Coordinates of C-alpha atoms in Angstrom, one line a residue:
Chain A
M1 CA -15.7 53.8 240.6
Y2 CA -14.6 54.8 244.3
K3 CA -18.1 53.3 247.2
R4 CA -18.2 56.4 250.0
M5 CA -18.5 54.7 253.8
D6 CA -18.6 55.7 257.0
S7 CA -15.1 57.1 258.2
F8 CA -13.6 54.0 260.2
T9 CA -9.5 53.0 261.1
A10 CA -9.0 51.7 257.7
L11 CA -5.5 52.1 257.7
S12 CA -4.4 49.0 256.9
P13 CA -2.6 46.9 256.7
V14 CA -1.4 47.3 260.6
P15 CA 1.4 46.2 263.0
V16 CA 0.0 43.9 265.4
V17 CA 2.4 44.0 269.0
M18 CA 2.3 42.7 272.4
V19 CA 3.4 45.0 274.9
S20 CA 4.7 44.3 278.6
C21 CA 5.1 47.3 280.9
A22 CA 5.0 46.4 285.1
G23 CA 3.7 47.7 288.0
E24 CA 1.7 48.0 291.5
K25 CA -1.1 46.3 291.6
D26 CA -2.5 45.3 294.8
G27 CA 0.2 46.1 296.5
E28 CA 2.4 44.3 295.1
I29 CA 4.7 44.4 291.5
F30 CA 3.4 42.8 289.2
D31 CA 3.9 42.5 284.6
N32 CA 1.7 43.1 282.3
I33 CA 0.7 42.6 278.9
I34 CA -1.9 44.5 276.1
T35 CA -2.1 43.9 272.5
I36 CA -2.3 46.8 270.6
A37 CA -2.4 47.2 266.5
W38 CA -2.6 51.3 266.9
A39 CA 1.1 51.4 266.7
G40 CA 3.6 53.0 264.3
T41 CA 7.7 54.1 263.9
V42 CA 7.0 58.4 264.6
A43 CA 10.4 59.3 263.9
S44 CA 13.7 58.2 262.9
E45 CA 16.2 59.7 264.9
P46 CA 15.2 59.8 267.4
P47 CA 13.7 56.4 266.7
A48 CA 10.2 56.8 267.6
V49 CA 6.7 55.8 268.7
S50 CA 3.1 55.6 269.5
I51 CA 1.6 53.1 271.0
S52 CA -3.0 54.0 271.6
I53 CA -4.4 52.8 274.7
R54 CA -8.4 53.0 275.8
K55 CA -7.6 55.1 279.3
S56 CA -9.6 52.2 280.9
R57 CA -6.9 48.6 280.5
L58 CA -4.8 48.3 283.3
S59 CA -1.6 48.2 280.7
H60 CA -2.8 52.4 280.3
E61 CA -2.5 53.0 284.2
L62 CA 0.5 50.6 284.0
I63 CA 2.3 52.6 281.7
T64 CA 1.2 56.1 282.9
K65 CA 2.6 55.3 285.8
S66 CA 6.1 53.5 284.9
G67 CA 7.2 55.3 282.3
E68 CA 7.9 52.3 279.3
F69 CA 7.0 49.5 278.3
V70 CA 8.4 47.0 275.8
I71 CA 6.8 46.5 272.1
N72 CA 7.3 43.1 271.3
L73 CA 6.7 41.6 267.9
V74 CA 5.1 39.4 267.1
S75 CA 6.0 35.9 265.3
E76 CA 2.8 33.6 263.5
E77 CA 4.1 31.6 266.3
N78 CA 3.1 33.9 269.4
C79 CA -0.2 35.6 267.3
K80 CA -2.5 32.7 269.1
D81 CA -1.4 34.9 272.3
A82 CA -1.5 37.8 271.1
D83 CA -5.0 37.6 270.0
W84 CA -5.4 36.2 274.1
C85 CA -3.7 39.0 275.7
G86 CA -5.5 41.5 273.5
V87 CA -8.7 40.3 274.7
K88 CA -8.3 39.5 278.9
S89 CA -8.3 41.5 280.9
G90 CA -4.4 42.2 283.3
R91 CA -6.7 42.2 286.4
D92 CA -8.4 38.7 285.8
F93 CA -5.3 37.3 285.0
D94 CA -1.4 37.3 285.4
K95 CA -0.7 36.6 281.5
F96 CA 2.7 35.7 281.7
K97 CA 1.7 32.9 283.9
E98 CA -1.4 31.4 282.2
L99 CA 0.7 31.5 278.0
G100 CA 4.0 29.8 280.1
L101 CA 5.6 33.4 279.3
E102 CA 9.1 34.1 280.3
K103 CA 10.7 37.3 281.7
V104 CA 13.3 38.8 279.9
P105 CA 15.3 42.2 281.0
V106 CA 15.3 44.7 278.7
H107 CA 18.0 47.5 278.5
N108 CA 17.8 51.2 279.4
L109 CA 13.5 50.0 280.8
E110 CA 13.9 49.5 284.9
K111 CA 10.2 48.0 285.6
A112 CA 9.1 46.4 282.3
K113 CA 9.9 42.7 280.7
G114 CA 10.7 41.6 277.0
I115 CA 8.6 38.0 276.0
K116 CA 11.2 35.4 276.0
G117 CA 10.0 33.4 273.1
C118 CA 9.3 36.9 271.3
P119 CA 11.4 37.4 268.1
V120 CA 12.6 41.2 268.7
H121 CA 12.2 43.8 272.3
I122 CA 12.4 47.4 271.6
G123 CA 12.7 48.7 274.7
C124 CA 10.1 52.3 274.8
K125 CA 10.6 55.2 276.9
V126 CA 7.4 57.5 277.3
K127 CA 8.0 61.0 275.8
S128 CA 3.9 62.3 276.1
V129 CA -0.1 61.3 276.8
T130 CA -1.6 62.6 274.5
D131 CA -6.4 62.5 274.6
L132 CA -7.6 61.9 271.1
G133 CA -11.4 60.8 272.8
S134 CA -11.0 56.7 272.6
H135 CA -7.7 56.4 272.9
D136 CA -4.9 58.1 274.5
M137 CA -2.0 58.3 272.3
F138 CA 1.5 57.6 274.1
V139 CA 4.2 58.7 272.2
A140 CA 7.7 57.2 273.0
E141 CA 11.3 57.5 272.5
I142 CA 13.0 53.6 271.9
V143 CA 15.9 53.0 274.3
S144 CA 16.8 50.1 273.3
V145 CA 16.0 46.6 270.5
A146 CA 17.1 43.3 271.1
A147 CA 16.9 40.5 268.7
A148 CA 16.7 36.5 269.0
E149 CA 19.9 35.5 268.0
E150 CA 18.5 32.8 265.7
L151 CA 17.5 35.7 263.7
F152 CA 21.3 37.3 262.5
D153 CA 23.0 36.1 259.6
T154 CA 26.5 34.7 260.0
E155 CA 27.8 38.5 258.6
E156 CA 26.2 39.7 261.8
K157 CA 23.1 41.4 260.1
L158 CA 19.5 40.9 262.0
R159 CA 17.3 39.0 259.0
L160 CA 13.9 40.9 259.9
D161 CA 12.1 37.9 256.8
K162 CA 12.8 34.5 259.2
A163 CA 10.8 36.1 262.3
K164 CA 7.8 35.9 260.5
L165 CA 6.4 38.5 262.1
V166 CA 2.0 39.0 262.0
A167 CA 0.1 41.9 260.0
Y168 CA -2.9 42.8 261.6
C169 CA -5.9 44.1 259.1
H170 CA -9.5 44.4 258.9
G171 CA -9.9 42.4 262.3
E172 CA -7.7 39.3 260.7
Y173 CA -4.0 38.4 261.2
L174 CA -1.9 37.8 258.2
A175 CA 1.6 36.1 257.7
L176 CA 3.4 38.2 255.5
G177 CA 4.5 37.1 251.7
D178 CA 6.4 37.3 249.4
V179 CA 9.1 40.5 248.8
L180 CA 7.8 42.7 245.7
G181 CA 10.8 44.8 246.1
F182 CA 13.6 46.6 248.5
F183 CA 13.3 50.0 249.6
G184 CA 13.9 52.4 247.0
Y185 CA 14.0 49.4 243.5
S186 CA 11.9 51.7 241.1
V187 CA 14.7 53.1 240.5
A188 CA 17.8 50.8 240.8
A189 CA 20.0 50.2 238.4
P190 CA 19.1 46.4 236.8
K191 CA 22.2 44.9 238.0
V192 CA 21.1 46.0 241.2
L193 CA 18.2 45.1 241.4
S194 CA 18.6 41.9 239.8
R195 CA 21.0 41.0 242.9
R196 CA 19.0 41.8 245.4
M197 CA 15.6 40.4 244.2
D198 CA 17.5 37.6 244.2
K199 CA 18.5 37.7 247.1
A200 CA 15.0 37.4 248.4
K201 CA 13.6 34.8 246.7
M202 CA 17.0 33.2 248.3
K203 CA 16.1 33.4 251.1
K204 CA 12.6 31.7 251.2
Chain B
M1 CA 18.8 34.3 274.0
Y2 CA 18.9 38.0 273.0
K3 CA 21.5 39.9 271.2
R4 CA 21.4 43.7 272.0
M5 CA 21.6 46.3 268.9
D6 CA 22.0 49.9 268.2
S7 CA 18.6 51.6 268.9
F8 CA 17.3 52.2 265.6
T9 CA 12.8 51.3 264.2
A10 CA 11.9 48.5 264.7
L11 CA 8.5 48.7 264.4
S12 CA 7.6 45.7 261.7
P13 CA 6.2 45.5 260.1
V14 CA 4.7 48.9 259.4
P15 CA 2.3 50.3 257.1
V16 CA 3.2 51.8 253.4
V17 CA 1.5 53.7 251.8
M18 CA 0.4 56.9 249.4
V19 CA -0.1 60.3 251.1
S20 CA -2.2 62.2 248.5
C21 CA -1.4 66.4 249.2
A22 CA -2.4 69.8 247.7
G23 CA -1.3 73.4 247.5
E24 CA 0.0 76.1 246.1
K25 CA 3.5 75.6 244.4
D26 CA 5.0 78.4 242.2
G27 CA 2.3 80.2 242.0
E28 CA -0.1 77.5 240.6
I29 CA -2.0 74.5 242.5
F30 CA -0.2 71.8 242.7
D31 CA -1.2 68.1 243.2
N32 CA 2.1 66.2 245.5
I33 CA 2.5 62.5 246.4
I34 CA 4.8 61.0 248.8
T35 CA 4.6 57.5 250.1
I36 CA 5.0 57.1 253.9
A37 CA 5.7 53.8 255.8
W38 CA 5.7 55.5 258.9
A39 CA 1.5 56.4 260.0
G40 CA 0.1 54.4 262.0
T41 CA -3.7 54.4 263.5
V42 CA -4.1 56.1 266.6
A43 CA -7.5 56.5 268.0
S44 CA -11.3 54.7 267.3
E45 CA -13.5 57.2 268.1
P46 CA -12.7 59.5 266.1
P47 CA -11.4 57.4 263.8
A48 CA -7.8 59.4 263.6
V49 CA -5.2 58.2 261.6
S50 CA -0.1 59.9 262.3
I51 CA 1.7 60.3 259.6
S52 CA 5.1 61.6 259.8
I53 CA 6.6 63.7 257.9
R54 CA 10.3 65.0 256.6
K55 CA 10.2 69.0 257.4
S56 CA 12.4 69.2 254.0
R57 CA 10.1 67.8 252.2
L58 CA 7.6 69.5 249.9
S59 CA 4.7 67.6 251.4
H60 CA 5.2 69.0 255.3
E61 CA 4.7 72.0 253.5
L62 CA 1.7 71.5 251.5
I63 CA 0.4 69.3 254.3
T64 CA 1.6 72.1 256.7
K65 CA -0.6 74.9 255.2
S66 CA -4.0 72.4 253.3
G67 CA -4.2 71.2 256.9
E68 CA -5.6 68.0 255.2
F69 CA -3.8 65.0 253.1
V70 CA -5.7 61.6 251.5
I71 CA -3.5 58.7 253.2
N72 CA -4.0 56.0 249.5
L73 CA -3.9 52.8 250.2
V74 CA -0.8 50.7 248.6
S75 CA -1.6 46.6 246.7
E76 CA 1.2 45.1 245.1
E77 CA 0.0 46.6 241.7
N78 CA 1.5 50.5 243.3
C79 CA 3.8 49.1 245.0
K80 CA 6.4 50.9 242.7
D81 CA 4.4 53.7 241.7
A82 CA 4.6 53.9 245.8
D83 CA 8.2 53.3 245.7
W84 CA 9.5 56.1 243.3
C85 CA 7.0 58.0 245.2
G86 CA 9.5 57.8 247.7
V87 CA 12.4 58.6 246.7
K88 CA 11.9 61.3 244.1
S89 CA 10.8 64.8 245.2
G90 CA 7.1 66.6 244.9
R91 CA 9.7 69.8 243.5
D92 CA 11.4 68.6 240.4
F93 CA 8.2 65.8 239.6
D94 CA 5.2 66.3 239.1
K95 CA 4.9 62.9 240.4
F96 CA 1.0 62.6 239.1
K97 CA 1.8 63.1 235.2
E98 CA 4.5 61.0 235.7
L99 CA 3.4 58.6 236.4
G100 CA -0.1 58.4 234.3
L101 CA -2.0 58.6 237.6
E102 CA -5.2 60.4 237.4
K103 CA -7.2 62.2 240.5
V104 CA -10.3 61.4 242.1
P105 CA -12.3 64.0 244.5
V106 CA -12.3 62.7 248.1
H107 CA -15.1 63.6 250.4
N108 CA -15.0 66.5 252.5
L109 CA -11.7 67.3 252.2
E110 CA -11.4 70.6 249.6
K111 CA -7.5 70.3 248.2
A112 CA -5.9 67.0 248.4
K113 CA -7.5 64.7 245.6
G114 CA -7.0 60.4 245.9
I115 CA -4.9 58.7 243.5
K116 CA -6.6 56.4 241.2
G117 CA -5.9 53.0 241.4
C118 CA -5.4 52.8 244.8
P119 CA -8.2 50.2 246.9
V120 CA -9.0 52.4 248.8
H121 CA -9.1 57.2 249.9
I122 CA -8.4 57.4 253.6
G123 CA -9.7 62.0 254.1
C124 CA -7.3 63.5 256.7
K125 CA -7.7 66.3 258.6
V126 CA -4.8 67.8 260.8
K127 CA -5.8 68.0 264.6
S128 CA -1.6 68.9 265.8
V129 CA 1.4 69.1 264.1
T130 CA 4.9 67.5 266.4
D131 CA 8.3 67.9 266.4
L132 CA 10.2 65.2 266.8
G133 CA 13.4 65.9 265.8
S134 CA 13.7 64.1 262.3
H135 CA 10.4 64.0 261.2
D136 CA 7.2 66.2 262.2
M137 CA 3.9 64.1 263.6
F138 CA 0.6 65.0 261.6
V139 CA -2.1 63.9 264.1
A140 CA -5.6 63.5 261.6
E141 CA -8.8 62.9 261.9
I142 CA -10.2 60.7 259.4
V143 CA -13.3 62.6 257.9
S144 CA -14.1 60.0 255.1
V145 CA -13.2 57.4 253.8
A146 CA -14.7 55.5 250.1
A147 CA -13.0 51.4 248.5
A148 CA -12.8 50.6 244.9
E149 CA -16.6 49.3 244.1
E150 CA -14.7 45.6 242.7
L151 CA -13.9 45.3 246.7
F152 CA -17.4 44.8 248.1
D153 CA -19.7 41.8 248.6
T154 CA -23.0 40.9 247.8
E155 CA -23.9 41.5 251.0
E156 CA -22.1 44.9 250.1
K157 CA -19.3 44.5 253.1
L158 CA -16.1 45.7 252.1
R159 CA -13.6 43.1 251.8
L160 CA -10.0 44.4 252.7
D161 CA -8.5 41.1 251.9
K162 CA -8.8 41.5 248.2
A163 CA -7.2 44.3 247.9
K164 CA -3.5 42.4 247.9
L165 CA -1.9 45.3 250.2
V166 CA 1.2 45.4 250.9
A167 CA 3.1 46.0 253.8
Y168 CA 6.6 47.3 254.5
C169 CA 9.7 45.3 256.8
H170 CA 12.9 46.4 257.3
G171 CA 13.3 48.6 253.4
E172 CA 11.2 45.7 251.8
Y173 CA 8.0 45.8 250.2
L174 CA 5.6 42.8 251.0
A175 CA 2.5 41.1 249.8
L176 CA 0.3 39.5 253.0
G177 CA -0.3 36.1 253.3
D178 CA -1.9 32.7 254.8
V179 CA -4.6 34.0 257.5
L180 CA -3.6 33.6 260.4
G181 CA -6.8 34.5 262.8
F182 CA -9.4 37.2 263.7
F183 CA -9.7 38.8 266.5
G184 CA -10.5 37.0 269.3
Y185 CA -10.2 33.4 268.1
S186 CA -7.8 32.6 270.8
V187 CA -11.1 32.3 273.3
A188 CA -13.4 31.4 269.8
A189 CA -16.1 28.7 270.7
P190 CA -15.0 25.7 268.3
K191 CA -17.9 26.0 265.3
V192 CA -17.1 29.3 265.0
L193 CA -13.6 28.3 265.2
S194 CA -14.0 26.3 262.1
R195 CA -16.6 28.7 260.3
R196 CA -15.0 32.5 260.0
M197 CA -11.2 30.2 259.9
D198 CA -13.0 28.2 256.3
K199 CA -14.3 32.0 255.4
A200 CA -10.6 32.8 255.3
K201 CA -9.8 29.7 253.3
M202 CA -12.0 29.9 250.8
K203 CA -11.0 33.9 250.1
K204 CA -7.4 32.8 248.5

């Protein structure tokens, strides 16, 4: 049996990412970080994402003006910093400075910088902004991706499973657990299934 | 050091959900299921989501006509069915029938039904459709949420951590792991921190 509840943002798990952006603040170039769980992939070709930001946030203003931002994937090591960047405002703190974070240039972006220590930097250029009430939704094209060197295997393949990424679920940050399957595993030939699932176990 | 890659849909982890929808097919009412990882929360008030679907998919046609769909959250038990619904087409299969799944009415929707056995049903009404190339993005308002009875604790609070939800990351389905923290934990008073993190451990 199912129990009806008041409508709320029940989609779970969702990503949790640190979005970095840059622009003028008090007459100087300022780099900010905002942590966002209202993010998603919205298309494959061209690769595109959406992030939603409350209109009151400094990052809303910076991204609206610059038209660009970086999605920094969050690992378990970045989790506490991510939480802090979600709670505090760039109007009160220079978050890079407070957290001792270094900036990394991002290909195809002019202003926004990646956060050193985050496993993956996704460079994004805004295509549209839509007012959805509490939040504005920024749809952006992915114009570059860079991943930390140590995440590549000997065949130069990106191994995101090594990144120890974090998911967000109903107010909590969660580590990722066991591999349950791969896309297409329900119809895979037994040979493929056992080879790939063995490989998944070997990753641990 | 970071290594540059070709642009791709690198946002991770993302949700993986079974989206159910209904409409006319061959002169009869037909219920379909499509599995989607290109989904995200886009606003809090009113609560809203986006899902992106390739134009060629049957569900694209059904949702475009009906203007509604259900997001069924996916648990570890639903994972193989979810994979199958992502690989197969409703043009070839009655997926409810093939998988032996039952339909559950969803509050505030007229046509689309929830999937019995999925932990949470999120009723969604389409507000806009945007062509983003490979995919059309459907932005929808959440008009109802219902969760399986066994997910509520003795205080009638939804405990999504009991749902064993699944995340999608770079082609793989992953279980969720340890609780790393809660929203605001980086600034929580020591007392609050120890109480809430102990509670998180107790959930296991």
